[in-house]
Structure formats: C-alpha cells, structure tokens
Short mmCIF file of C-alpha atoms (C1' of nucleotides) in Angstrom, two decimals:
data_model
loop_
_atom_site.label_atom_id
_atom_site.label_comp_id
_atom_site.label_asym_id
_atom_site.label_seq_id
_atom_site.Cartn_x
_atom_site.Cartn_y
_atom_site.Cartn_z
CA UNK A 1 -36.89 4.70 -70.96
CA UNK A 2 -36.06 8.25 -71.08
CA UNK A 3 -36.23 10.11 -67.86
CA UNK A 4 -39.05 12.21 -66.95
CA UNK A 5 -37.43 15.33 -68.33
CA UNK A 6 -38.44 17.83 -65.96
CA UNK A 7 -39.10 20.64 -68.43
CA UNK A 8 -39.15 23.62 -66.28
CA UNK A 9 -35.68 25.16 -65.64
CA UNK A 10 -34.87 25.74 -61.98
CA UNK A 11 -35.69 29.16 -60.86
CA UNK A 12 -33.44 30.97 -58.51
CA UNK A 13 -35.65 33.96 -57.82
CA UNK A 14 -33.14 36.50 -56.45
CA UNK A 15 -34.11 39.63 -54.76
CA UNK A 16 -34.64 42.48 -57.24
CA UNK A 17 -31.74 44.77 -56.25
CA UNK A 18 -29.10 41.91 -56.43
CA UNK A 19 -30.46 40.55 -59.63
CA UNK A 20 -30.27 43.98 -61.31
CA UNK A 21 -26.78 44.49 -60.21
CA UNK A 22 -25.81 41.21 -61.47
CA UNK A 23 -27.17 41.75 -64.72
CA UNK A 24 -25.47 44.96 -65.14
CA UNK A 25 -22.07 43.59 -64.11
CA UNK A 26 -22.28 40.67 -66.54
CA UNK A 27 -23.65 42.84 -69.24
CA UNK A 28 -20.47 44.83 -68.83
CA UNK A 29 -18.25 41.82 -69.63
CA UNK A 30 -20.65 40.66 -72.50
CA UNK A 31 -20.89 43.84 -74.28
CA UNK A 32 -17.04 44.44 -73.91
CA UNK A 33 -16.33 41.17 -75.60
CA UNK A 34 -19.10 41.05 -78.24
CA UNK A 35 -19.86 44.84 -78.96
CA UNK A 36 -23.07 46.56 -78.05
CA UNK A 37 -24.82 45.34 -81.27
CA UNK A 38 -24.86 41.92 -79.77
CA UNK A 39 -28.22 40.47 -78.94
CA UNK A 40 -30.13 40.49 -75.65
CA UNK A 41 -30.66 36.75 -76.19
CA UNK A 42 -26.97 36.15 -76.26
CA UNK A 43 -26.69 38.09 -73.04
CA UNK A 44 -29.58 36.36 -71.32
CA UNK A 45 -27.96 33.05 -72.31
CA UNK A 46 -24.69 33.98 -70.64
CA UNK A 47 -26.67 35.20 -67.65
CA UNK A 48 -28.44 31.88 -67.42
CA UNK A 49 -31.88 33.45 -67.56
CA UNK A 50 -34.47 33.94 -70.45
CA UNK A 51 -34.34 36.98 -72.64
CA UNK A 52 -37.68 38.55 -71.57
CA UNK A 53 -36.56 38.59 -68.00
CA UNK A 54 -34.10 41.41 -68.84
CA UNK A 55 -37.11 43.67 -69.68
CA UNK A 56 -38.31 43.20 -66.10
CA UNK A 57 -35.38 45.19 -64.95
CA UNK A 58 -34.65 47.48 -67.91
CA UNK A 59 -37.24 49.13 -70.12
CA UNK A 60 -35.15 48.62 -73.27
CA UNK A 61 -31.77 47.50 -74.45
CA UNK A 62 -30.56 51.07 -74.78
CA UNK A 63 -31.49 51.76 -71.08
CA UNK A 64 -29.41 48.72 -70.06
CA UNK A 65 -26.48 50.01 -72.15
CA UNK A 66 -26.67 53.29 -70.41
CA UNK A 67 -26.34 51.79 -67.06
CA UNK A 68 -23.38 49.70 -68.36
CA UNK A 69 -21.70 53.00 -69.31
CA UNK A 70 -22.48 54.81 -66.08
CA UNK A 71 -21.26 51.83 -64.00
CA UNK A 72 -18.15 51.32 -66.02
CA UNK A 73 -17.19 54.90 -66.02
CA UNK A 74 -18.04 55.94 -62.38
CA UNK A 75 -16.29 52.98 -60.95
CA UNK A 76 -12.96 53.78 -62.35
CA UNK A 77 -12.96 57.49 -61.20
CA UNK A 78 -10.65 58.03 -58.36
CA UNK A 79 -11.14 61.57 -57.02
CA UNK A 80 -7.74 61.76 -55.45
CA UNK A 81 -5.92 61.63 -58.73
CA UNK A 82 -5.72 65.31 -58.82
CA UNK A 83 -4.21 65.39 -55.31
CA UNK A 84 -1.56 63.10 -56.22
CA UNK A 85 -0.53 65.41 -58.99
CA UNK A 86 -0.64 68.55 -56.97
CA UNK A 87 0.94 67.47 -53.58
CA UNK A 88 4.04 69.58 -53.58
CA UNK A 89 5.57 67.74 -50.70
CA UNK A 90 7.17 65.57 -53.39
CA UNK A 91 9.12 66.31 -56.52
CA UNK A 92 7.03 66.48 -59.69
CA UNK A 93 8.68 63.83 -61.46
CA UNK A 94 8.01 61.41 -58.58
CA UNK A 95 4.48 62.62 -58.34
CA UNK A 96 3.92 61.95 -62.03
CA UNK A 97 5.53 58.47 -61.89
CA UNK A 98 3.41 57.49 -59.06
CA UNK A 99 0.24 58.91 -60.54
CA UNK A 100 0.54 57.12 -63.77
CA UNK A 101 1.46 53.95 -61.86
CA UNK A 102 -1.80 54.14 -60.01
CA UNK A 103 -3.93 55.45 -63.16
CA UNK A 104 -2.62 52.59 -65.37
CA UNK A 105 -3.52 50.13 -62.65
CA UNK A 106 -6.88 51.49 -62.77
CA UNK A 107 -7.53 51.53 -66.51
CA UNK A 108 -5.30 48.88 -68.03
CA UNK A 109 -8.16 46.50 -67.88
CA UNK A 110 -9.32 44.79 -71.06
CA UNK A 111 -13.02 45.33 -70.21
CA UNK A 112 -12.79 48.97 -69.43
CA UNK A 113 -10.48 49.74 -72.45
CA UNK A 114 -12.97 48.05 -74.70
CA UNK A 115 -15.96 49.80 -73.34
CA UNK A 116 -14.04 53.12 -73.43
CA UNK A 117 -13.06 52.45 -77.22
CA UNK A 118 -16.54 51.40 -78.22
CA UNK A 119 -18.14 54.38 -76.60
CA UNK A 120 -15.80 56.81 -78.10
CA UNK A 121 -16.58 55.39 -81.57
CA UNK A 122 -20.30 55.67 -81.02
CA UNK A 123 -19.79 59.25 -79.93
CA UNK A 124 -21.58 58.47 -76.57
CA UNK A 125 -21.90 61.38 -74.41
CA UNK A 126 -20.37 59.98 -71.22
CA UNK A 127 -17.08 59.42 -73.26
CA UNK A 128 -16.78 62.98 -74.01
CA UNK A 129 -17.62 63.83 -70.42
CA UNK A 130 -14.76 61.58 -69.26
CA UNK A 131 -12.31 63.25 -71.63
CA UNK A 132 -13.26 66.59 -70.40
CA UNK A 133 -12.84 65.42 -66.87
CA UNK A 134 -9.33 63.99 -67.73
CA UNK A 135 -8.48 67.62 -69.04
CA UNK A 136 -9.77 69.26 -65.91
CA UNK A 137 -8.32 66.85 -63.32
CA UNK A 138 -5.22 65.45 -64.80
CA UNK A 139 -3.89 67.25 -67.97
CA UNK A 140 -4.26 70.74 -66.72
CA UNK A 141 -2.87 70.18 -63.24
CA UNK A 142 0.04 68.51 -64.74
CA UNK A 143 0.86 71.56 -66.82
CA UNK A 144 0.13 73.97 -63.99
CA UNK A 145 2.44 72.08 -61.59
CA UNK A 146 5.13 72.07 -64.43
CA UNK A 147 4.72 75.78 -64.73
CA UNK A 148 5.13 76.19 -61.12
CA UNK A 149 8.22 73.88 -61.11
CA UNK A 150 9.77 76.01 -63.78
CA UNK A 151 8.83 79.36 -62.08
CA UNK A 152 6.12 80.47 -64.65
CA UNK A 153 2.68 81.73 -64.06
CA UNK A 154 0.39 78.68 -63.78
CA UNK A 155 -2.63 80.67 -65.01
CA UNK A 156 -1.33 81.35 -68.38
CA UNK A 157 -0.83 77.68 -69.63
CA UNK A 158 -0.31 77.73 -73.41
CA UNK A 159 -2.30 75.40 -75.59
CA UNK A 160 0.77 73.85 -77.07
CA UNK A 161 1.94 73.00 -73.38
CA UNK A 162 -1.45 71.29 -72.75
CA UNK A 163 -1.11 69.46 -76.12
CA UNK A 164 2.22 68.09 -75.24
CA UNK A 165 0.84 66.84 -71.98
CA UNK A 166 -1.99 65.15 -73.95
CA UNK A 167 0.52 63.50 -76.22
CA UNK A 168 2.39 61.97 -73.30
CA UNK A 169 -0.69 60.91 -71.56
CA UNK A 170 -2.31 59.23 -74.58
CA UNK A 171 1.11 57.63 -75.42
CA UNK A 172 1.07 56.02 -72.14
CA UNK A 173 -2.62 55.16 -72.42
CA UNK A 174 -2.02 53.37 -75.73
CA UNK A 175 0.52 51.20 -74.23
CA UNK A 176 -2.41 49.54 -72.56
CA UNK A 177 -4.40 49.46 -75.69
CA UNK A 178 -1.73 47.56 -77.49
CA UNK A 179 -1.13 45.24 -74.86
CA UNK A 180 -4.67 44.40 -73.89
CA UNK A 181 -6.75 45.12 -77.01
CA UNK A 182 -4.23 44.52 -79.84
CA UNK A 183 -2.51 41.91 -77.73
CA UNK A 184 0.80 42.99 -79.14
CA UNK A 185 3.98 42.32 -77.45
CA UNK A 186 4.91 45.28 -75.36
CA UNK A 187 7.85 46.09 -72.85
CA UNK A 188 6.82 44.01 -69.81
CA UNK A 189 8.13 46.53 -67.47
CA UNK A 190 5.30 49.02 -67.23
CA UNK A 191 7.08 50.92 -64.63
CA UNK A 192 10.04 51.65 -67.07
CA UNK A 193 7.67 52.87 -69.68
CA UNK A 194 6.08 55.34 -67.56
CA UNK A 195 9.36 56.69 -66.15
CA UNK A 196 10.87 57.04 -69.61
CA UNK A 197 7.79 58.85 -70.86
CA UNK A 198 7.49 61.16 -67.82
CA UNK A 199 11.08 62.07 -67.78
CA UNK A 200 10.98 62.87 -71.48
CA UNK A 201 7.91 64.87 -71.03
CA UNK A 202 9.52 67.04 -68.24
CA UNK A 203 12.73 67.55 -70.34
CA UNK A 204 10.84 68.43 -73.26
CA UNK A 205 8.63 70.83 -71.34
CA UNK A 206 11.49 72.55 -69.63
CA UNK A 207 12.92 72.94 -73.06
CA UNK A 208 9.68 74.64 -74.25
CA UNK A 209 9.15 76.67 -71.29
CA UNK A 210 12.53 77.98 -70.16
CA UNK A 211 14.57 77.18 -73.35
CA UNK A 212 17.72 75.08 -72.51
CA UNK A 213 19.72 72.42 -73.91
CA UNK A 214 19.08 72.00 -77.65
CA UNK A 215 18.39 68.53 -79.30
CA UNK A 216 21.02 68.20 -81.93
CA UNK A 217 24.36 66.45 -81.05
CA UNK A 218 26.55 69.34 -82.26
CA UNK B 1 -55.77 61.86 -112.21
CA UNK B 2 -52.36 60.74 -110.74
CA UNK B 3 -49.69 60.58 -113.37
CA UNK B 4 -48.73 57.19 -114.84
CA UNK B 5 -46.05 56.77 -112.11
CA UNK B 6 -43.55 54.85 -113.99
CA UNK B 7 -42.45 52.09 -111.39
CA UNK B 8 -39.22 51.01 -112.77
CA UNK B 9 -36.33 52.98 -111.52
CA UNK B 10 -33.82 54.00 -114.15
CA UNK B 11 -30.98 51.51 -114.47
CA UNK B 12 -27.50 52.77 -115.04
CA UNK B 13 -26.07 49.41 -115.95
CA UNK B 14 -22.36 50.13 -115.23
CA UNK B 15 -19.62 47.92 -116.38
CA UNK B 16 -18.77 45.21 -113.77
CA UNK B 17 -15.24 46.31 -112.77
CA UNK B 18 -16.15 50.05 -112.19
CA UNK B 19 -19.46 49.24 -110.41
CA UNK B 20 -17.50 46.88 -108.05
CA UNK B 21 -14.92 49.50 -107.21
CA UNK B 22 -17.64 52.01 -106.67
CA UNK B 23 -19.23 49.81 -104.28
CA UNK B 24 -16.26 49.21 -102.23
CA UNK B 25 -15.36 52.84 -102.23
CA UNK B 26 -18.81 53.94 -100.92
CA UNK B 27 -18.90 50.97 -98.51
CA UNK B 28 -15.79 52.36 -96.89
CA UNK B 29 -17.50 55.48 -95.97
CA UNK B 30 -20.68 53.85 -95.10
CA UNK B 31 -19.18 51.28 -92.60
CA UNK B 32 -16.89 53.99 -91.24
CA UNK B 33 -19.74 56.00 -90.30
CA UNK B 34 -22.38 53.53 -89.25
CA UNK B 35 -20.07 50.46 -88.23
CA UNK B 36 -19.90 47.23 -89.75
CA UNK B 37 -23.06 46.01 -88.00
CA UNK B 38 -25.06 48.31 -90.26
CA UNK B 39 -27.37 46.60 -92.64
CA UNK B 40 -26.59 45.85 -96.36
CA UNK B 41 -30.01 47.57 -97.27
CA UNK B 42 -28.80 50.81 -95.74
CA UNK B 43 -25.67 50.49 -97.79
CA UNK B 44 -27.53 49.82 -101.01
CA UNK B 45 -29.84 52.76 -100.44
CA UNK B 46 -26.96 55.07 -100.08
CA UNK B 47 -25.41 53.50 -103.23
CA UNK B 48 -28.64 54.09 -105.08
CA UNK B 49 -29.07 50.40 -106.00
CA UNK B 50 -31.12 47.68 -104.67
CA UNK B 51 -29.78 45.37 -101.75
CA UNK B 52 -29.58 42.08 -103.78
CA UNK B 53 -27.31 43.80 -106.37
CA UNK B 54 -24.60 43.85 -103.75
CA UNK B 55 -24.58 40.00 -103.83
CA UNK B 56 -24.00 40.02 -107.53
CA UNK B 57 -20.47 41.34 -106.70
CA UNK B 58 -19.74 40.05 -103.29
CA UNK B 59 -20.65 36.51 -102.25
CA UNK B 60 -21.46 37.62 -98.64
CA UNK B 61 -21.39 40.59 -96.46
CA UNK B 62 -18.22 39.62 -94.77
CA UNK B 63 -16.46 39.27 -98.22
CA UNK B 64 -17.39 42.86 -98.94
CA UNK B 65 -16.19 43.95 -95.66
CA UNK B 66 -12.89 42.08 -96.11
CA UNK B 67 -12.43 44.01 -99.29
CA UNK B 68 -13.19 47.24 -97.37
CA UNK B 69 -10.37 46.52 -95.10
CA UNK B 70 -8.01 45.35 -97.76
CA UNK B 71 -8.70 48.70 -99.73
CA UNK B 72 -8.37 50.98 -96.77
CA UNK B 73 -5.06 49.55 -95.42
CA UNK B 74 -3.33 49.01 -98.60
CA UNK B 75 -4.17 52.57 -99.98
CA UNK B 76 -2.50 54.26 -96.95
CA UNK B 77 0.68 52.35 -97.08
CA UNK B 78 3.42 54.36 -98.54
CA UNK B 79 6.66 52.25 -98.98
CA UNK B 80 9.02 55.37 -98.85
CA UNK B 81 8.19 56.05 -95.22
CA UNK B 82 11.17 54.01 -94.07
CA UNK B 83 13.37 55.89 -96.50
CA UNK B 84 12.32 59.26 -95.05
CA UNK B 85 13.40 57.99 -91.82
CA UNK B 86 16.74 56.46 -92.76
CA UNK B 87 17.96 59.12 -95.26
CA UNK B 88 21.07 60.15 -93.35
CA UNK B 89 21.66 63.18 -95.65
CA UNK B 90 19.74 65.22 -93.23
CA UNK B 91 19.62 65.43 -89.37
CA UNK B 92 17.46 62.96 -87.60
CA UNK B 93 15.27 65.42 -85.80
CA UNK B 94 14.44 66.99 -89.18
CA UNK B 95 13.78 63.57 -90.79
CA UNK B 96 11.32 62.70 -87.95
CA UNK B 97 9.60 65.91 -88.06
CA UNK B 98 9.08 65.67 -91.76
CA UNK B 99 8.12 62.03 -91.65
CA UNK B 100 5.48 62.56 -88.99
CA UNK B 101 4.11 65.48 -91.00
CA UNK B 102 3.67 63.29 -94.03
CA UNK B 103 2.44 60.27 -91.98
CA UNK B 104 -0.22 62.29 -90.21
CA UNK B 105 -1.40 63.82 -93.32
CA UNK B 106 -1.82 60.30 -94.66
CA UNK B 107 -3.74 58.84 -91.76
CA UNK B 108 -5.52 61.80 -89.97
CA UNK B 109 -8.74 61.02 -91.88
CA UNK B 110 -11.91 60.27 -90.12
CA UNK B 111 -12.75 57.42 -92.41
CA UNK B 112 -9.38 55.78 -92.10
CA UNK B 113 -9.21 56.17 -88.36
CA UNK B 114 -12.60 54.78 -87.65
CA UNK B 115 -12.00 51.84 -89.89
CA UNK B 116 -8.67 51.27 -88.03
CA UNK B 117 -10.23 51.50 -84.61
CA UNK B 118 -13.14 49.32 -85.68
CA UNK B 119 -10.94 46.61 -87.05
CA UNK B 120 -8.63 46.82 -84.00
CA UNK B 121 -11.71 46.22 -81.54
CA UNK B 122 -12.80 43.21 -83.70
CA UNK B 123 -9.40 41.69 -83.68
CA UNK B 124 -9.24 41.47 -87.40
CA UNK B 125 -6.16 39.98 -88.72
CA UNK B 126 -5.17 42.78 -91.20
CA UNK B 127 -5.03 45.29 -88.04
CA UNK B 128 -2.53 42.96 -86.52
CA UNK B 129 -0.46 42.88 -89.71
CA UNK B 130 -0.45 46.76 -90.06
CA UNK B 131 0.73 47.13 -86.32
CA UNK B 132 3.52 44.73 -87.29
CA UNK B 133 4.44 46.55 -90.47
CA UNK B 134 4.45 49.77 -88.35
CA UNK B 135 7.09 48.12 -86.01
CA UNK B 136 9.28 46.93 -88.86
CA UNK B 137 9.13 49.94 -91.17
CA UNK B 138 8.87 52.87 -88.74
CA UNK B 139 9.44 52.07 -85.02
CA UNK B 140 12.53 49.92 -85.39
CA UNK B 141 13.98 52.23 -88.13
CA UNK B 142 13.67 55.19 -85.78
CA UNK B 143 15.50 53.38 -82.94
CA UNK B 144 18.26 52.24 -85.14
CA UNK B 145 18.84 55.66 -86.49
CA UNK B 146 18.73 57.12 -83.10
CA UNK B 147 21.39 54.61 -81.81
CA UNK B 148 23.44 55.52 -84.96
CA UNK B 149 23.09 59.23 -84.01
CA UNK B 150 24.32 58.55 -80.51
CA UNK B 151 27.13 56.22 -81.61
CA UNK B 152 25.62 53.04 -80.34
CA UNK B 153 25.28 49.58 -82.19
CA UNK B 154 22.12 49.59 -83.98
CA UNK B 155 21.85 45.96 -83.92
CA UNK B 156 21.29 45.75 -80.09
CA UNK B 157 18.12 48.03 -79.85
CA UNK B 158 16.75 47.47 -76.33
CA UNK B 159 13.05 46.72 -75.76
CA UNK B 160 12.61 49.78 -73.66
CA UNK B 161 13.96 51.90 -76.39
CA UNK B 162 11.53 50.51 -78.87
CA UNK B 163 8.67 50.99 -76.28
CA UNK B 164 9.69 54.61 -75.73
CA UNK B 165 9.46 55.13 -79.56
CA UNK B 166 5.90 53.35 -79.50
CA UNK B 167 4.83 55.78 -76.83
CA UNK B 168 5.77 58.82 -78.88
CA UNK B 169 4.24 57.45 -82.06
CA UNK B 170 1.03 56.65 -80.49
CA UNK B 171 0.80 59.76 -78.72
CA UNK B 172 1.15 61.56 -82.04
CA UNK B 173 -1.43 59.06 -83.53
CA UNK B 174 -3.91 59.81 -80.82
CA UNK B 175 -3.84 63.34 -81.54
CA UNK B 176 -5.61 62.51 -84.56
CA UNK B 177 -8.08 60.37 -82.76
CA UNK B 178 -8.86 63.03 -80.16
CA UNK B 179 -9.39 65.61 -83.03
CA UNK B 180 -11.35 63.50 -85.70
CA UNK B 181 -13.12 60.78 -83.72
CA UNK B 182 -13.68 62.40 -80.36
CA UNK B 183 -14.11 65.82 -82.00
CA UNK B 184 -12.26 67.22 -79.08
CA UNK B 185 -10.52 70.61 -79.10
CA UNK B 186 -6.78 70.15 -79.96
CA UNK B 187 -3.96 72.31 -80.61
CA UNK B 188 -4.54 73.65 -84.13
CA UNK B 189 -0.82 73.76 -85.04
CA UNK B 190 -0.17 70.11 -85.90
CA UNK B 191 3.30 70.85 -86.81
CA UNK B 192 4.12 72.29 -83.51
CA UNK B 193 2.55 69.31 -81.74
CA UNK B 194 4.77 66.88 -83.92
CA UNK B 195 8.01 69.09 -83.18
CA UNK B 196 7.54 69.14 -79.50
CA UNK B 197 6.80 65.31 -79.38
CA UNK B 198 9.91 64.59 -81.69
CA UNK B 199 12.21 66.86 -79.68
CA UNK B 200 11.11 65.36 -76.38
CA UNK B 201 11.59 61.97 -77.72
CA UNK B 202 15.12 62.60 -78.82
CA UNK B 203 15.98 64.31 -75.63
CA UNK B 204 14.52 61.40 -73.63
CA UNK B 205 16.23 58.71 -75.86
CA UNK B 206 19.56 60.54 -75.51
CA UNK B 207 19.21 60.60 -71.78
CA UNK B 208 18.27 56.68 -71.86
CA UNK B 209 21.11 55.81 -74.33
CA UNK B 210 24.05 57.97 -73.23
CA UNK B 211 23.11 59.46 -69.95
CA UNK B 212 23.35 63.21 -69.82
CA UNK B 213 21.24 65.96 -68.19
CA UNK B 214 19.07 64.80 -65.44
CA UNK B 215 15.46 65.78 -65.16
CA UNK B 216 15.19 67.52 -61.77
CA UNK B 217 15.70 71.42 -61.54
CA UNK B 218 18.47 71.12 -58.82
"C1'" DC C 1 -52.25 25.36 -45.47
"C1'" DA C 2 -54.27 29.43 -47.78
"C1'" DC C 3 -53.35 33.46 -50.16
"C1'" DC C 4 -51.02 37.08 -52.30
"C1'" DT C 5 -46.98 39.08 -54.50
"C1'" DT C 6 -43.77 38.82 -58.05
"C1'" DA C 7 -39.64 36.77 -60.26
"C1'" DT C 8 -39.25 33.98 -64.00
"C1'" DT C 9 -40.54 31.28 -68.07
"C1'" DT C 10 -43.33 30.31 -72.27
"C1'" DA C 11 -45.32 31.98 -76.34
"C1'" DT C 12 -45.53 35.25 -79.64
"C1'" DC C 13 -45.50 39.59 -82.53
"C1'" DG C 14 -43.70 42.80 -85.97
"C1'" DA C 15 -39.80 44.58 -87.90
"C1'" DT C 16 -35.19 43.76 -89.78
"C1'" DT C 17 -31.58 40.96 -91.09
"C1'" DG C 18 -28.35 38.47 -94.87
"C1'" DA C 19 -29.34 36.01 -98.60
"C1'" DA C 20 -31.39 33.27 -102.81
"C1'" DA C 21 -34.60 32.80 -106.73
"C1'" DA C 22 -37.06 34.50 -110.44
"C1'" DA C 23 -38.32 38.44 -113.47
"C1'" DT C 24 -36.89 42.22 -116.14
"C1'" DA C 25 -34.48 45.45 -118.92
"C1'" DA C 26 -30.13 47.63 -120.65
"C1'" DC C 27 -26.51 46.79 -123.62
"C1'" DA C 28 -23.46 44.64 -127.18
"C1'" DT C 29 -23.00 42.21 -131.42
"C1'" DC C 30 -24.40 40.52 -135.67
"C1'" DG D 1 -33.78 44.93 -136.00
"C1'" DA D 2 -33.33 40.38 -133.92
"C1'" DT D 3 -30.74 37.90 -130.39
"C1'" DG D 4 -28.22 36.72 -126.64
"C1'" DT D 5 -25.76 38.36 -122.43
"C1'" DT D 6 -25.82 40.12 -117.99
"C1'" DA D 7 -26.72 43.99 -114.83
"C1'" DT D 8 -30.44 45.18 -112.12
"C1'" DT D 9 -34.89 44.81 -109.93
"C1'" DT D 10 -38.69 42.41 -107.77
"C1'" DT D 11 -40.22 39.10 -104.64
"C1'" DT D 12 -39.49 36.13 -101.14
"C1'" DC D 13 -37.44 33.26 -97.32
"C1'" DA D 14 -35.72 31.66 -92.99
"C1'" DA D 15 -33.38 33.51 -89.09
"C1'" DT D 16 -32.90 36.87 -85.81
"C1'" DC D 17 -33.81 41.01 -83.69
"C1'" DG D 18 -35.97 43.94 -79.61
"C1'" DA D 19 -40.23 43.84 -77.16
"C1'" DT D 20 -44.80 42.48 -75.18
"C1'" DA D 21 -48.49 39.67 -73.14
"C1'" DA D 22 -49.75 35.74 -70.73
"C1'" DA D 23 -48.87 31.76 -67.97
"C1'" DT D 24 -46.45 29.76 -64.18
"C1'" DA D 25 -43.91 29.03 -60.04
"C1'" DA D 26 -41.08 30.61 -56.14
"C1'" DG D 27 -41.34 32.83 -51.85
"C1'" DG D 28 -43.23 35.58 -47.92
"C1'" DT D 29 -47.13 36.37 -44.72
"C1'" DG D 30 -51.19 35.05 -41.99
#
DNA sequence: CACCTTATTTATCGATTGAAAAATAACATC
DNA sequence: GATGTTATTTTTCAATCGATAAATAAGGTG
C-alpha cells in the first residue's frame, strides 16, 4: 500500500565554484543567527545537503568560519568612504552627514552586526583589523578635516580629539545595534539621529579646539 | 615502588549555601571568558570539583546560567543613579559628569561587559529588561533635566531628544567595550572622555531645544 | 552506450556533551 | 564511638559533536 518510497534524495550536483559560494553565503546567515558554536549538521540541514558534503569544500569547520568572516568583512568595505570625508568641495558637516548616511546603510544589517559582535567577543583577528581600518580611514580623517576646518595643524591631532570622534562614531553605530540586535524601539528617523550627533560633535570639537561658547546657561 | 597513590581526592564539604554562591560567582568569570557554550566539565575543573556536583545545586546548565545572569545584572544596579542625575542642587553638567564617572566605574569591568554582550546576542530577557531600566532611570531623567534646564516642559520630551541622549550614552558605554573587550588603545583619561561627551551633548541639546549658535564657521 | 570523473550520500568513528544513578566519605548529633 | 544525613566522587548513559572512509549516482566525453 505504501508507495515505493524512493530513498535516495535527489542530488542537484552543482558545479564546485557555485556550490562553494552558496555554502559560504548561507553559512553567514546561519552562524549569524545561531552563533558559531552551532553544529555543522544544523548548517547542512538548512543547506539541504548532508553534513559530510561540507567537508568536501572546507577542510574543517574553522576554515569555513574563516571564510565567513572574510566574506562578511570584505564585502562591506567601501574604499571611497575616506574620500567622502575628505572631499573639501563641500562643508564638513554636510560631508559627515552624507558619509554616516551611507555608512549606516552599509552596516545596519542584522547579519553583519551579529557577525561583527560575535567576532569581537571571540577576539578574532579580522575584527581587530577592521577596527584599525576604521581608525585610519574614518576616525583620523574626520579629526584631520575638523582641525583643518578650525585652522589647526592636521598633523598634531590630539588623542582626546580622536577619542571624541570615536565616541560619536560608536554612538551612531550602537543605534543600529539597539534597533537590529536588541530590537529596541529607536527613533525611526535615522537621518535626524545622524544630523544631531554630527552637529553636536562639531560643536563640541570646536569648543575643544578653539574654545568658544561655554556650556552653562549663565 | 610507586607510592600508595591515594586515589580519593580531598573533599572540602562546604555548607550548601556558601558552596552554591561560590559556584555562581566562579561560573560568572568562567562563562564570561569562555562563553556560555563552554562545558560544565570545564567549569567544574576550574572550580576544583567534579562535574556531577554541579547538578546537586542546579537542576540544569540553563538554570545555572540564569542564576549567572541574575547575579551579574542585579549586583550592578545602583538605585541612586537616578538621584544623582535629578539632584538639582548642582549644575546639570556637573551632575552628568559625576554620574558617568560612577556609572562607568561600575560597568567598565571585563566580566560584566562580556556577560552583557553575550546575553544581548542571545536575546536573553534580562538584557531587554536592563535596557528598559536604563531608559527609565537614566536616559529619560537626563532629558527631563535638560528640558528643565532650558525652561521647557519636561513632560513633552521628544523622541529625537531621547535618541540623542542614547547616542551619547552608548558612545560612552562603547569606550569601555573598545578598551576591555576589543583591547584597543583608548584615551587613558576616562574623565576627559566623559567631560567632552557630556559637554557636547548639552551643547547639542540646547541647540536642538532652544536653537542658538549654528554649527558652521561662517 | 560505455567510461571516467566527481559531487553527493550512507555509514561510522572517537571525543565530548549534559545529565542521572550509584557508591563513598565527611560531618553533625546523640 | 555509633548512627544518620548529605556533600562529593565514581561510573555510566544517550545524544551530539567534528570528521573520515566507503558506497553511490549524476554528469561529461568519446
């Protein structure tokens, strides 16, 4: 009465290169949701293939994870970010607003943020490299441009100025974390959030660099 | 020739209450370092006891983890934080500087930050509750005090003002993450970092609330 | 159609996991 | 010092882990 029940599952037999990339892409989503401690069997199930097949394409789970990191981080890197910040044909405030609009469009992605946070907690090397890259290509250029704006020597950026830029940057960054990771209620107007942060940053930086209006109401 | 090799390890046989608390306290450090996926055997080894003993005190690994969360979060809660912010006998800027000095002293701890970040990624309920508590006891009071300072109705705090306070707050918070989790080089002068952030926050907020000095240099 | 390559599955291994059951020894009390 | 309680260890189990070896079938080439 029961049907013949063909046991052997259909095999799609994709060419190697595509298959490999498909595995990596879906592994990114999988590990971002479940964490890197999740099993290769769970991943294979989601992929619709058997678990040993993964080992045809990656020598070990760790190698697969490395490729996940590499792909995730590399794909978000836009080399023209620095140019957006240093393009003096526009006012600095406008440049920063535009940059953070674009930057947050790139990284405010649930998968990316989770991978970033996971890798940071694990002390993975690529996370450190990314943070260093941020400093070189974003934080330092921002402070340099601000010093230029205020007529100071760009070469002598102070540590507290860089720190101040970090605080603004990570404050904006964490808006995405609160929204997409903690799923908290945030201001829906992202542009407004950025403009307020950038404006306060420049106000505060000018106060630090060239003195100026105090803070108290008196 | 070999010595008698007494097999049975010495047993300390601590009273139940102390033992339990000792387990929780050391479990906090253990899971903060190794992550919550680490084995109960690894934990027992660090505790200097056998693994099944853990199950005398906690019905399951998950129950132990819950106690870890509870202990970590509860121990950091200082109910007088709100009072520090709302004590109008001092200028607001001074209050905020003092509050963030104390607050960061409390949470800039490698173990606490790691547990917080882990629990956030896992979507644990207590993390959400903590963030909501932050809003009620810190973020909203800050904005209310600022509105009072600028002669506005404290009851009509706008969403963008709360968001702006969040950005400053999380920017300060992330200074600790960069230093203790990413082990990045940060400005050693924490007080300076706080003062700059708070000053810029108040400058920016006054600009938002009552208008005032623009940002551009012209 | 025959043949070869290789993508994929089946089956399995040893290690490790959370957890339970049973044995044992430390301590309190009389 | 005998006795009962219970903290602790020893032993063990079933499930799951990453990984390997062998069997199988899909597809290309002649």
